[in-house]
Tab-separated table of C-alpha atoms in Angstrom:
chain	number	residue	atom	x	y	z
W	1	MET	CA	-31.750	79.369	-101.714
W	2	VAL	CA	-31.749	78.471	-105.416
W	3	ARG	CA	-29.897	75.388	-106.573
W	4	GLN	CA	-27.740	76.019	-109.596
W	5	ASP	CA	-27.493	72.388	-110.746
W	6	MET	CA	-31.212	72.076	-111.478
W	7	THR	CA	-32.427	72.442	-115.034
W	8	PRO	CA	-35.097	75.056	-115.688
W	9	PRO	CA	-38.579	73.914	-116.647
W	10	GLU	CA	-39.185	73.563	-120.346
W	11	GLU	CA	-40.975	76.368	-122.076
W	12	MET	CA	-44.266	75.923	-123.882
W	13	GLY	CA	-43.963	74.210	-127.225
W	14	GLN	CA	-40.698	72.472	-126.413
W	15	GLY	CA	-39.951	68.988	-125.222
W	16	ILE	CA	-41.918	65.827	-125.667
W	17	ALA	CA	-45.459	66.344	-126.877
W	18	ALA	CA	-47.269	63.750	-124.788
W	19	GLU	CA	-50.794	64.964	-125.250
W	20	ALA	CA	-53.566	62.614	-124.287
W	21	PRO	CA	-55.866	61.741	-127.161
W	22	ILE	CA	-59.131	63.589	-126.910
W	23	ALA	CA	-62.017	61.294	-127.707
W	24	PRO	CA	-65.381	62.876	-128.361
W	25	SER	CA	-67.866	62.068	-125.652
W	26	ALA	CA	-70.748	59.906	-126.828
W	27	VAL	CA	-73.059	61.293	-124.172
W	28	SER	CA	-74.394	64.733	-123.525
W	29	PHE	CA	-75.626	63.811	-120.063
W	30	CYS	CA	-74.005	62.882	-116.781
W	31	ILE	CA	-74.135	59.461	-115.187
W	32	THR	CA	-74.713	59.475	-111.436
W	33	THR	CA	-74.929	56.654	-108.931
W	34	MET	CA	-78.095	55.913	-106.986
W	35	ARG	CA	-77.632	56.174	-103.248
W	36	HIS	CA	-81.073	55.938	-101.651
W	37	ARG	CA	-83.468	53.014	-101.259
W	38	PRO	CA	-86.554	54.772	-102.724
W	39	GLU	CA	-84.692	55.300	-106.012
W	40	PHE	CA	-83.930	51.573	-106.206
W	41	LEU	CA	-87.536	50.659	-105.353
W	42	ARG	CA	-88.999	52.941	-108.031
W	43	THR	CA	-86.683	51.414	-110.618
W	44	ALA	CA	-87.479	47.867	-109.472
W	45	SER	CA	-91.175	48.430	-110.164
W	46	ALA	CA	-90.598	49.227	-113.858
W	47	ARG	CA	-89.067	47.286	-116.759
W	48	ARG	CA	-86.847	44.265	-116.227
W	49	GLN	CA	-84.584	42.558	-118.688
W	50	GLY	CA	-82.626	39.439	-117.921
W	51	ALA	CA	-79.076	39.189	-119.142
W	52	GLY	CA	-76.710	36.248	-118.893
W	53	GLY	CA	-74.648	37.628	-116.039
W	54	PHE	CA	-77.111	39.926	-114.277
W	55	LEU	CA	-80.575	41.462	-114.288
W	56	VAL	CA	-81.217	44.994	-115.573
W	57	GLN	CA	-84.069	47.048	-114.146
W	58	ALA	CA	-84.879	50.310	-115.937
W	59	ARG	CA	-87.407	53.098	-115.787
W	60	PHE	CA	-87.973	56.460	-117.423
W	61	ARG	CA	-87.992	59.144	-114.709
W	62	ALA	CA	-90.016	61.771	-116.620
W	63	ASP	CA	-88.683	64.524	-114.369
W	64	GLY	CA	-87.110	66.551	-117.160
W	65	LYS	CA	-83.534	65.974	-115.998
W	66	PRO	CA	-81.323	64.628	-118.793
W	67	GLY	CA	-78.932	62.684	-116.573
W	68	VAL	CA	-78.743	58.933	-116.164
W	69	GLN	CA	-78.775	57.283	-112.755
W	70	VAL	CA	-77.341	53.837	-112.245
W	71	GLY	CA	-77.417	51.579	-109.195
W	72	PHE	CA	-75.807	48.256	-108.355
W	73	THR	CA	-77.155	45.492	-106.140
W	74	ALA	CA	-75.558	42.289	-104.895
W	75	SER	CA	-77.439	40.393	-102.201
W	76	LYS	CA	-76.012	37.867	-99.779
W	77	LYS	CA	-77.014	35.137	-102.230
W	78	ILE	CA	-73.899	36.129	-104.206
W	79	GLY	CA	-71.651	35.061	-101.334
W	80	ASN	CA	-69.553	36.716	-98.696
W	81	ALA	CA	-68.489	40.382	-98.765
W	82	VAL	CA	-65.531	39.648	-101.027
W	83	PHE	CA	-67.741	38.150	-103.738
W	84	ARG	CA	-70.425	40.828	-103.369
W	85	ASN	CA	-67.854	43.600	-103.717
W	86	ARG	CA	-66.228	41.876	-106.697
W	87	ALA	CA	-69.614	41.527	-108.393
W	88	LYS	CA	-70.431	45.208	-107.846
W	89	ARG	CA	-66.993	46.297	-109.096
W	90	ARG	CA	-67.492	44.296	-112.273
W	91	LEU	CA	-70.997	45.714	-112.760
W	92	ARG	CA	-69.713	49.264	-112.227
W	93	GLU	CA	-67.049	48.790	-114.875
W	94	VAL	CA	-69.533	47.280	-117.333
W	95	ALA	CA	-71.895	50.227	-116.807
W	96	ARG	CA	-69.023	52.692	-117.201
W	97	ALA	CA	-68.118	51.112	-120.542
W	98	VAL	CA	-71.599	50.659	-122.055
W	99	LEU	CA	-73.977	53.296	-120.660
W	100	PRO	CA	-72.329	56.289	-122.377
W	101	GLN	CA	-73.138	54.735	-125.756
W	102	LEU	CA	-76.472	52.991	-125.146
W	103	GLY	CA	-77.983	54.678	-122.088
W	104	GLN	CA	-80.908	57.030	-122.704
W	105	PRO	CA	-81.148	60.469	-121.065
W	106	GLY	CA	-83.712	60.600	-118.273
W	107	TRP	CA	-83.534	56.880	-117.449
W	108	ASP	CA	-82.596	55.038	-114.258
W	109	TYR	CA	-80.869	51.661	-114.430
W	110	VAL	CA	-80.194	49.114	-111.687
W	111	LEU	CA	-77.859	46.186	-112.353
W	112	VAL	CA	-78.568	43.240	-110.071
W	113	ALA	CA	-75.845	40.606	-109.677
W	114	ARG	CA	-76.720	36.944	-110.112
W	115	PRO	CA	-75.293	34.227	-107.857
W	116	GLY	CA	-72.492	32.180	-109.360
W	117	VAL	CA	-72.560	34.041	-112.667
W	118	THR	CA	-71.634	37.709	-112.287
W	119	VAL	CA	-68.295	36.989	-110.650
W	120	ASP	CA	-67.304	34.060	-112.886
W	121	ARG	CA	-68.558	35.205	-116.301
W	122	PRO	CA	-65.901	36.595	-118.682
W	123	PHE	CA	-65.897	40.390	-118.787
W	124	ALA	CA	-66.453	40.532	-122.568
W	125	GLN	CA	-69.659	38.535	-122.145
W	126	LEU	CA	-70.841	40.896	-119.400
W	127	LEU	CA	-70.346	43.813	-121.798
W	128	THR	CA	-72.354	42.011	-124.476
W	129	ASP	CA	-75.065	41.143	-121.934
W	130	LEU	CA	-75.585	44.788	-120.985
W	131	GLU	CA	-75.593	45.935	-124.614
W	132	THR	CA	-78.217	43.331	-125.497
W	133	ALA	CA	-80.335	44.129	-122.441
W	134	LEU	CA	-80.304	47.888	-123.102
W	135	ARG	CA	-81.275	47.387	-126.735
W	136	ALA	CA	-84.177	45.176	-125.630
W	137	ILE	CA	-85.310	47.697	-123.000
W	138	HIS	CA	-85.249	50.621	-125.407
W	139	SER	CA	-86.728	48.803	-128.393
W	140	VAL	CA	-90.215	49.740	-129.473
W	141	ARG	CA	-92.662	47.334	-127.887
W	142	ALA	CA	-95.856	46.287	-129.613
Protein backbone atom coordinates (compact mmCIF):
# COMPACT_ATOMS: atom_id res chain seq x y z
CA MET A 1 0.00 0.00 0.00
CA VAL A 2 1.44 3.37 -1.04
CA ARG A 3 0.61 6.44 1.00
CA GLN A 4 -0.41 9.38 -1.13
CA ASP A 5 0.33 12.09 1.45
CA MET A 6 4.06 11.40 1.53
CA THR A 7 6.39 13.60 -0.48
CA PRO A 8 8.68 11.87 -2.96
CA PRO A 9 12.41 11.84 -2.28
CA GLU A 10 14.33 14.72 -3.77
CA GLU A 11 16.17 14.10 -6.98
CA MET A 12 19.91 14.48 -7.33
CA GLY A 13 21.07 18.07 -7.50
CA GLN A 14 18.04 19.48 -5.73
CA GLY A 15 17.46 20.45 -2.15
CA ILE A 16 19.91 21.54 0.47
CA ALA A 17 23.53 20.90 -0.41
CA ALA A 18 24.86 19.76 2.95
CA GLU A 19 28.09 18.22 1.82
CA ALA A 20 30.67 17.49 4.46
CA PRO A 21 33.94 19.31 3.91
CA ILE A 22 36.58 16.99 2.57
CA ALA A 23 39.88 17.60 4.30
CA PRO A 24 42.97 16.10 2.75
CA SER A 25 44.43 13.37 4.90
CA ALA A 26 47.84 14.21 6.33
CA VAL A 27 48.82 10.57 6.53
CA SER A 28 49.30 7.93 3.91
CA PHE A 29 49.35 5.13 6.47
CA CYS A 30 46.84 3.57 8.82
CA ILE A 31 46.92 3.86 12.58
CA THR A 32 46.12 0.64 14.43
CA THR A 33 45.87 -0.11 18.13
CA MET A 34 48.22 -2.52 19.87
CA ARG A 35 46.43 -5.45 21.46
CA HIS A 36 49.08 -7.92 22.60
CA ARG A 37 51.59 -7.78 25.44
CA PRO A 38 54.69 -8.62 23.33
CA GLU A 39 54.05 -5.53 21.17
CA PHE A 40 53.99 -3.34 24.29
CA LEU A 41 57.15 -4.97 25.66
CA ARG A 42 59.10 -4.47 22.42
CA THR A 43 58.11 -0.80 22.38
CA ALA A 44 58.98 -0.36 26.06
CA SER A 45 62.55 -1.48 25.40
CA ALA A 46 63.20 1.30 22.86
CA ARG A 47 63.11 5.11 23.06
CA ARG A 48 61.33 6.95 25.85
CA GLN A 49 60.38 10.58 26.03
CA GLY A 50 58.77 12.18 29.03
CA ALA A 51 55.97 14.62 28.49
CA GLY A 52 54.14 16.71 31.07
CA GLY A 53 51.02 14.57 31.18
CA PHE A 54 52.32 11.15 30.15
CA LEU A 55 55.29 9.12 28.97
CA VAL A 56 55.79 8.24 25.29
CA GLN A 57 57.61 5.05 24.33
CA ALA A 58 58.49 4.64 20.65
CA ARG A 59 60.35 2.25 18.41
CA PHE A 60 60.94 1.76 14.71
CA ARG A 61 59.59 -1.67 13.70
CA ALA A 62 61.73 -2.15 10.57
CA ASP A 63 59.28 -4.73 9.22
CA GLY A 64 58.51 -2.85 6.02
CA LYS A 65 54.89 -2.14 6.93
CA PRO A 66 54.04 1.56 6.63
CA GLY A 67 51.34 1.62 9.31
CA VAL A 68 51.60 3.12 12.76
CA GLN A 69 50.67 1.17 15.87
CA VAL A 70 49.69 2.93 19.06
CA GLY A 71 49.03 1.53 22.52
CA PHE A 72 47.75 3.03 25.76
CA THR A 73 48.64 2.05 29.31
CA ALA A 74 47.21 3.17 32.64
CA SER A 75 48.29 1.19 35.69
CA LYS A 76 46.50 0.99 39.02
CA LYS A 77 48.70 3.84 40.23
CA ILE A 78 46.38 6.14 38.26
CA GLY A 79 43.45 5.21 40.50
CA ASN A 80 40.33 3.14 40.26
CA ALA A 81 38.81 1.88 36.99
CA VAL A 82 36.99 5.16 36.39
CA PHE A 83 40.22 7.17 36.46
CA ARG A 84 42.16 4.60 34.43
CA ASN A 85 39.49 4.56 31.73
CA ARG A 86 39.30 8.36 31.70
CA ALA A 87 43.08 8.58 31.32
CA LYS A 88 43.08 6.11 28.42
CA ARG A 89 40.18 7.91 26.71
CA ARG A 90 42.07 11.19 26.91
CA LEU A 91 45.26 9.57 25.59
CA ARG A 92 43.34 7.97 22.71
CA GLU A 93 41.89 11.32 21.70
CA VAL A 94 45.28 13.04 21.92
CA ALA A 95 46.83 10.33 19.72
CA ARG A 96 43.94 10.59 17.25
CA ALA A 97 44.53 14.34 16.95
CA VAL A 98 48.34 14.42 16.76
CA LEU A 99 49.64 11.17 15.25
CA PRO A 100 48.27 11.76 11.73
CA GLN A 101 50.45 14.87 11.46
CA LEU A 102 53.58 13.93 13.42
CA GLY A 103 53.64 10.13 13.52
CA GLN A 104 56.19 8.40 11.30
CA PRO A 105 55.31 5.39 9.13
CA GLY A 106 56.67 2.12 10.50
CA TRP A 107 56.78 3.28 14.13
CA ASP A 108 55.07 1.96 17.26
CA TYR A 109 54.05 4.34 20.04
CA VAL A 110 52.85 3.61 23.57
CA LEU A 111 51.38 6.40 25.69
CA VAL A 112 51.67 5.69 29.40
CA ALA A 113 49.42 7.66 31.77
CA ARG A 114 50.94 9.38 34.78
CA PRO A 115 49.24 9.41 38.19
CA GLY A 116 47.50 12.63 39.10
CA VAL A 117 48.45 14.37 35.86
CA THR A 118 46.90 12.70 32.82
CA VAL A 119 43.35 13.01 34.10
CA ASP A 120 43.67 16.54 35.51
CA ARG A 121 45.86 18.25 32.89
CA PRO A 122 44.04 20.51 30.40
CA PHE A 123 43.49 18.81 27.04
CA ALA A 124 45.32 21.55 25.09
CA GLN A 125 48.43 20.92 27.17
CA LEU A 126 48.20 17.18 26.52
CA LEU A 127 48.14 17.91 22.78
CA THR A 128 51.22 20.12 23.12
CA ASP A 129 52.95 17.46 25.25
CA LEU A 130 52.54 14.80 22.56
CA GLU A 131 53.65 17.15 19.79
CA THR A 132 56.79 18.07 21.73
CA ALA A 133 57.54 14.45 22.63
CA LEU A 134 57.17 13.23 19.04
CA ARG A 135 59.43 15.99 17.73
CA ALA A 136 62.05 15.03 20.33
CA ILE A 137 61.79 11.32 19.47
CA HIS A 138 62.13 11.89 15.75
CA SER A 139 64.83 14.56 15.93
CA VAL A 140 68.29 13.65 14.74
CA ARG A 141 70.35 12.58 17.72
CA ALA A 142 74.07 13.22 17.92
